[in-house]
Amino acid sequence: MPPRAQITGWGKYLPSRTVTNDELAQALDTSDEWIRQRTGIRERRLARPAEGAAEMAVHAAREALRKAMIDPGEIGLVIVATSTADQVFPSVASIVQYAIGANRAGAFDLSAACSGFVYALSLASDAISAGSIRAALVIGAEKMSGVVDWGDRNTCVLFGDGAGAIILQAGDPKAGLLASVLGSDGSDGEALVLRSRPGEGAAGQGPVIAMDGRRVFRFASRIMASSLREVTSKLGLAVSDLSLVIPHQANQRIMDAACEELGYPPDRVYSNLERYGNTSAASVPIALCEAADEGRLRDGELVALVAFGGGLSWGAAIVRWGRTIRPPWHVAVRGRGRQLWAAILWQWRRLLRLASSRRRRPS
Ligand code: COA
């Protein structure tokens, strides 16, 4: 039997600054009531100006490594799903790889909008099952506050910043990722777009999200239900066999509509949308972390992850929760030492870079 990718660690990072609907309503023609009723969102976290997707990803990755008790030197692949990297390269994944001391890992960023984390999970799991690697770090990290137009009430109220990470390790087939489906329909891509407005990128405005909300809503409700049906049927199961569904956190009404279509109980759909809004590729791993920390994932149970977004794209995966891999204590201690050393080096390099950029700045 080929090895199965098991989730052995998870971590999240949310910026400390909370922005409520009422605060948004002070600068925008909107209200707490409208946002709550139409979306389910009460507040979101916003990163500091200097805090990018990479920094948030590093924090989430460190927590996941601690939980997994893995030596970062064992990680073969770092994949970061993001649409809001500070730069095209070096990738966020390469920055994370260095910051955590994963000195034997390949690293790349993956672009599949809000579906990105499920795509990355599926690819990393296949690499483990094929025997190419023994462990992977899979992250979703987004600074959505940097790509929304803060004057557009149709979009800016929906999004937030954050990062979530998991460690996948090769284990026996009793637990881990059992099946996944990935999909795309480029014909409807214009419904949700992130690009530079002509002429405005050069003026320093940068890329902004444009969206046909109703079109995306219809697509998302339909695809959440159909991809859950598809992925469960791959295993000869029904959606009702799932103990918990962890969906992309975009709109409470999307989750409720999918539940209604499937006849699935809404109390078995995990939602933290109220507190964080839509953090794009980070939303599924952040929700996974919270569900695990709250004890909502029990060993042996089936949990589905499902996401949809720009592309238009979608993905769903089924995991049998639990881990059969426990590292011996000396490997855990060695891993902790390597992480600490990598963190010291990373901070040192950042200070050096900061000092040299200050020296170069004309007075
Ligand atoms: N505050 C107050 N009014 C708002 C508003 C806001 N923040 N945003 C939009 N409105 C207004 C609209 O301008 C419109 O006014 P009009 O009728 O005078 O033109 C009215 O509210 C209704 O707009 P509508 O688009 O029908 O609302 P809706 O019920 O579809 O909800 C969304 C809008 C965006 C919340 C909803 O369509 C949605 O969530 N879509 C999916 C978006 C998404 O999840 N994107 C990411 C996917 S990964």
XYZ file of C-alpha atoms and ligand atoms in Angstrom:
411
model
C 0.000 0.000 0.000
C 1.406 3.466 -0.853
C 1.853 5.842 2.099
C -0.990 8.216 2.908
C -0.520 11.953 3.632
C -1.585 12.579 7.227
C -2.093 15.991 8.797
C 0.270 15.966 11.768
C 0.468 19.682 12.561
C -1.552 22.837 12.050
C -1.058 26.520 12.783
C -2.644 29.873 12.059
C -1.855 33.531 12.249
C -4.319 36.404 12.394
C -3.129 40.004 12.614
C -4.029 41.632 15.936
C -5.962 44.584 14.472
C -9.724 43.930 14.414
C -11.956 46.117 12.232
C -15.700 45.897 12.921
C -18.535 46.559 10.485
C -19.376 49.712 12.425
C -15.852 51.018 11.884
C -16.198 50.425 8.118
C -19.575 52.177 8.147
C -17.875 55.346 9.399
C -16.027 55.722 6.093
C -18.397 53.915 3.706
C -22.099 53.964 2.773
C -22.848 50.650 4.524
C -24.044 49.345 7.887
C -23.353 46.573 10.369
C -26.873 45.287 9.770
C -26.462 45.060 5.972
C -23.111 43.286 6.176
C -24.262 40.801 8.836
C -27.521 39.955 7.092
C -26.051 39.595 3.586
C -22.784 37.873 4.534
C -22.625 36.795 8.195
C -19.441 38.834 8.744
C -19.123 40.969 11.913
C -15.429 41.840 11.844
C -12.153 41.043 10.102
C -8.427 41.260 10.896
C -6.179 43.643 8.986
C -2.412 43.345 8.759
C -0.043 46.202 9.596
C 1.313 48.052 6.525
C 4.705 46.341 6.896
C 3.181 42.900 7.550
C 2.962 40.913 4.310
C 1.680 37.484 3.328
C 5.167 36.028 3.863
C 5.456 37.182 7.463
C 2.001 35.825 8.290
C 2.858 32.533 6.560
C 6.037 32.168 8.634
C 4.106 32.580 11.913
C 1.505 29.984 10.879
C 4.212 27.580 9.663
C 6.121 27.766 12.961
C 2.996 26.857 14.944
C 2.276 23.921 12.599
C 5.865 22.655 12.956
C 5.647 22.830 16.753
C 2.423 20.815 16.776
C 3.803 18.196 14.364
C 7.076 17.965 16.355
C 8.860 17.482 13.039
C 12.429 18.389 12.153
C 12.120 21.026 9.362
C 15.005 19.255 7.625
C 12.558 16.417 6.844
C 10.237 18.628 4.801
C 10.517 17.947 1.070
C 8.134 20.581 -0.259
C 6.804 23.959 0.837
C 3.760 25.152 -1.110
C 2.128 28.496 -0.380
C -1.261 29.224 -1.905
C -1.552 32.987 -2.253
C -2.751 35.716 -4.609
C -1.262 38.528 -2.562
C 2.477 37.860 -2.398
C 4.604 40.947 -1.802
C 6.548 40.115 -4.951
C 6.557 37.514 -7.731
C 9.917 36.164 -6.611
C 11.420 35.227 -4.316
C 8.202 33.326 -3.667
C 6.498 33.410 -0.275
C 7.295 29.690 -0.115
C 11.040 30.326 -0.498
C 10.923 32.961 2.248
C 9.134 30.496 4.551
C 11.539 27.679 3.614
C 14.503 29.781 4.758
C 12.770 31.219 7.835
C 11.958 27.788 9.265
C 15.190 26.025 8.278
C 13.611 23.583 5.797
C 16.940 23.243 4.062
C 16.064 20.190 1.984
C 12.742 21.416 0.597
C 11.599 22.585 -2.811
C 9.389 25.672 -2.540
C 6.863 27.425 -4.764
C 3.755 29.601 -4.649
C 0.517 28.375 -6.143
C -2.122 30.608 -7.711
C -5.689 29.289 -7.631
C -7.351 32.178 -5.759
C -9.554 31.078 -2.834
C -9.301 27.416 -3.939
C -5.490 27.530 -3.679
C -5.089 25.757 -0.345
C -7.145 22.727 -1.424
C -5.135 22.590 -4.687
C -1.849 22.713 -2.743
C -3.051 20.067 -0.281
C -4.032 17.747 -3.113
C -0.686 18.140 -4.955
C 1.412 17.710 -1.810
C -0.593 14.632 -0.840
C -0.019 13.094 -4.293
C 3.737 13.750 -3.981
C 3.729 11.916 -0.628
C 1.661 8.983 -1.914
C 3.951 8.673 -4.946
C 6.938 8.430 -2.621
C 8.689 11.575 -3.992
C 8.729 13.217 -0.557
C 8.016 12.165 3.038
C 6.682 15.477 4.399
C 5.280 18.773 3.138
C 4.346 22.146 4.539
C 1.180 23.514 2.918
C 0.116 27.092 3.609
C -2.603 29.545 2.590
C -1.582 33.154 3.277
C -3.231 36.360 2.132
C -3.070 40.079 2.664
C -6.422 40.868 1.049
C -6.458 44.356 2.572
C -3.737 45.262 0.060
C -5.841 44.350 -3.003
C -9.314 45.637 -2.184
C -10.583 49.033 -3.205
C -11.482 50.571 0.174
C -13.963 52.850 -1.596
C -15.954 49.936 -3.121
C -18.594 48.763 -0.621
C -19.459 45.792 -2.858
C -16.116 44.142 -2.162
C -14.103 45.716 0.656
C -16.479 44.663 3.442
C -16.005 40.988 2.544
C -12.286 40.391 2.969
C -9.680 40.014 5.724
C -6.025 39.037 6.231
C -4.415 35.938 7.739
C -2.558 32.668 7.220
C -3.027 28.985 7.994
C -0.580 26.103 7.636
C -0.505 22.333 7.911
C 2.217 19.700 7.975
C 1.572 16.586 5.892
C 3.585 13.440 6.577
C 3.707 9.997 5.018
C 1.872 7.554 7.260
C -0.046 4.320 7.051
C -3.345 4.324 5.157
C -5.535 4.282 8.295
C -5.685 8.095 8.356
C -5.016 11.006 6.048
C -6.173 12.390 2.742
C -8.436 9.851 1.021
C -9.626 11.649 -2.112
C -9.743 15.026 -3.804
C -11.289 16.733 -6.823
C -10.051 19.909 -8.490
C -11.902 21.901 -11.131
C -11.908 25.054 -13.187
C -14.291 26.870 -15.509
C -12.350 29.633 -17.231
C -15.368 30.592 -19.330
C -16.791 32.474 -16.335
C -13.468 33.935 -15.179
C -14.527 37.563 -15.587
C -16.929 37.209 -12.645
C -14.045 37.544 -10.180
C -10.845 39.291 -11.225
C -7.713 40.591 -9.550
C -5.617 42.690 -11.925
C -4.079 46.138 -12.201
C -6.522 48.670 -13.528
C -5.171 50.018 -16.826
C -3.013 53.018 -16.078
C -3.514 52.860 -12.342
C -0.871 50.282 -11.522
C 1.756 52.713 -12.745
C 0.275 55.440 -10.551
C 0.987 53.254 -7.551
C -2.581 52.052 -7.039
C -1.671 48.403 -7.613
C -4.055 45.538 -8.315
C -7.635 45.552 -6.993
C -10.423 42.956 -6.884
C -13.420 43.351 -9.186
C -16.408 41.069 -8.725
C -19.890 40.345 -9.963
C -21.233 39.376 -6.531
C -24.476 37.730 -7.612
C -22.761 35.656 -10.326
C -20.083 34.474 -7.903
C -22.738 33.724 -5.281
C -24.704 31.475 -7.651
C -21.543 29.670 -8.798
C -20.240 29.186 -5.236
C -23.482 27.745 -3.804
C -23.816 25.332 -6.735
C -20.172 24.216 -6.804
C -19.869 23.754 -3.028
C -22.704 21.231 -3.165
C -21.661 19.486 -6.414
C -17.965 19.134 -5.524
C -18.848 17.635 -2.121
C -21.097 15.130 -3.910
C -18.345 14.334 -6.420
C -15.557 13.820 -3.894
C -17.663 11.638 -1.573
C -18.892 9.513 -4.478
C -15.247 8.820 -5.428
C -15.056 6.855 -2.171
C -18.482 5.278 -2.582
C -19.812 7.478 0.242
C -22.626 9.968 0.641
C -22.237 13.564 1.864
C -24.182 12.545 4.998
C -21.228 10.265 5.932
C -19.080 13.355 6.583
C -18.747 14.305 10.249
C -17.694 17.849 9.463
C -17.395 20.068 6.398
C -14.838 22.867 6.486
C -15.693 25.191 3.605
C -14.055 28.298 2.225
C -15.389 31.135 4.375
C -16.920 33.549 1.857
C -20.537 34.087 2.842
C -22.738 32.345 5.419
C -25.594 32.301 2.908
C -23.431 30.310 0.448
C -22.807 27.657 3.112
C -26.499 27.582 4.072
C -27.638 27.316 0.429
C -25.255 24.387 -0.194
C -26.492 22.636 2.975
C -30.067 23.067 1.886
C -29.362 21.602 -1.537
C -27.513 18.650 -0.013
C -29.894 18.118 2.892
C -26.812 18.309 5.125
C -27.124 19.661 8.698
C -25.689 23.223 8.912
C -24.362 22.584 12.451
C -21.846 20.148 10.894
C -20.428 22.915 8.672
C -17.620 24.793 10.363
C -17.855 28.571 10.227
C -15.639 31.300 11.676
C -16.524 33.786 8.949
C -18.138 36.082 11.506
C -14.730 36.928 13.025
C -12.375 36.936 10.034
C -14.360 37.555 6.824
C -13.053 36.007 3.613
C -9.285 35.437 3.885
C -9.164 33.785 0.419
C -6.652 30.893 0.295
C -6.049 31.216 4.051
C -9.660 30.621 5.069
C -9.780 26.803 4.882
C -6.530 26.175 6.826
C -7.440 28.786 9.466
C -10.843 27.119 9.906
C -9.188 23.679 10.009
C -6.849 24.860 12.790
C -9.697 26.232 14.854
C -11.853 23.143 14.356
C -8.933 20.928 15.453
C -8.078 23.105 18.469
C -11.743 23.157 19.544
C -11.838 19.338 19.480
C -14.329 19.187 16.604
C -12.134 16.737 14.679
C -12.041 13.307 16.272
C -9.776 10.433 15.269
C -11.308 8.199 12.623
C -13.945 10.716 11.530
C -14.313 11.942 7.958
C -13.892 15.653 7.327
C -14.270 17.429 3.999
C -12.480 20.591 2.928
C -14.125 22.493 0.087
C -13.208 25.767 -1.611
C -14.138 27.882 -4.638
C -13.031 31.174 -6.084
C -11.394 33.094 -8.913
C -10.730 31.211 -12.113
C -13.442 30.253 -11.601
C -11.923 27.364 -9.703
C -12.896 24.848 -7.048
C -11.538 21.946 -5.065
C -12.684 19.460 -2.434
C -10.848 16.878 -0.361
C -11.747 14.239 2.212
C -9.502 13.484 5.153
C -9.845 10.721 7.701
C -8.715 12.587 10.800
C -5.938 11.184 12.980
C -2.214 10.580 12.952
C -0.299 7.359 13.267
C 3.141 9.023 13.171
C 4.759 10.154 16.444
C 8.398 11.190 16.240
C 10.850 9.836 18.836
C 11.677 12.510 21.451
C 15.203 13.149 20.146
C 13.851 13.972 16.635
C 11.341 16.401 18.168
C 14.107 18.091 20.202
C 16.445 18.281 17.182
C 13.602 19.790 15.128
C 12.922 22.412 17.769
C 16.638 23.330 17.854
C 16.781 23.697 14.080
C 13.682 25.904 14.087
C 15.100 28.180 16.792
C 18.392 28.534 14.969
C 16.581 29.296 11.679
C 14.438 31.919 13.438
C 17.553 33.650 14.833
C 19.242 33.663 11.391
C 16.076 34.975 9.728
C 15.692 37.862 12.194
C 19.393 38.684 11.876
C 19.162 38.830 8.068
C 16.072 41.068 8.320
C 17.864 43.475 10.614
C 20.854 43.594 8.261
C 18.569 44.276 5.269
C 16.749 47.001 7.187
C 20.016 48.635 8.208
C 21.423 48.569 4.659
C 18.200 49.971 3.137
C 18.331 52.836 5.702
C 21.969 53.535 4.729
C 21.061 53.627 1.002
C 18.082 55.992 1.455
C 19.044 59.550 0.365
C 18.773 62.098 3.176
N -23.506 47.922 2.156
C -24.719 48.364 1.780
N -25.248 48.105 0.564
C -24.500 47.370 -0.294
C -23.227 46.898 0.053
C -22.734 47.202 1.333
N -21.522 46.795 1.762
N -22.729 46.193 -0.979
C -23.661 46.226 -1.950
N -24.714 46.955 -1.528
C -25.943 47.241 -2.247
C -25.797 47.154 -3.730
O -25.241 48.363 -4.236
C -27.216 46.915 -4.187
O -27.857 48.159 -4.252
P -28.837 48.498 -5.482
O -29.905 47.437 -5.416
O -29.319 49.870 -5.142
O -27.986 48.419 -6.704
C -27.826 46.140 -3.029
O -26.942 46.298 -1.920
C -28.045 44.666 -3.298
O -26.912 44.167 -3.955
P -26.797 42.626 -4.320
O -25.593 42.428 -5.137
O -28.095 42.113 -4.829
O -26.636 42.006 -2.874
P -26.467 40.496 -2.533
O -27.546 40.066 -1.631
O -26.163 39.662 -3.726
O -25.132 40.513 -1.647
C -22.794 40.059 -1.878
C -23.944 40.999 -2.218
C -21.510 40.595 -2.485
C -22.654 40.005 -0.359
C -23.122 38.640 -2.407
O -23.525 38.723 -3.754
C -21.984 37.695 -2.293
O -21.543 37.361 -1.205
N -21.475 37.185 -3.434
C -20.363 36.287 -3.415
C -19.117 37.059 -3.181
C -17.966 36.204 -2.774
O -18.106 35.384 -1.927
N -16.803 36.433 -3.398
C -15.631 35.728 -3.120
C -15.753 34.337 -3.593
S -14.303 33.486 -3.309
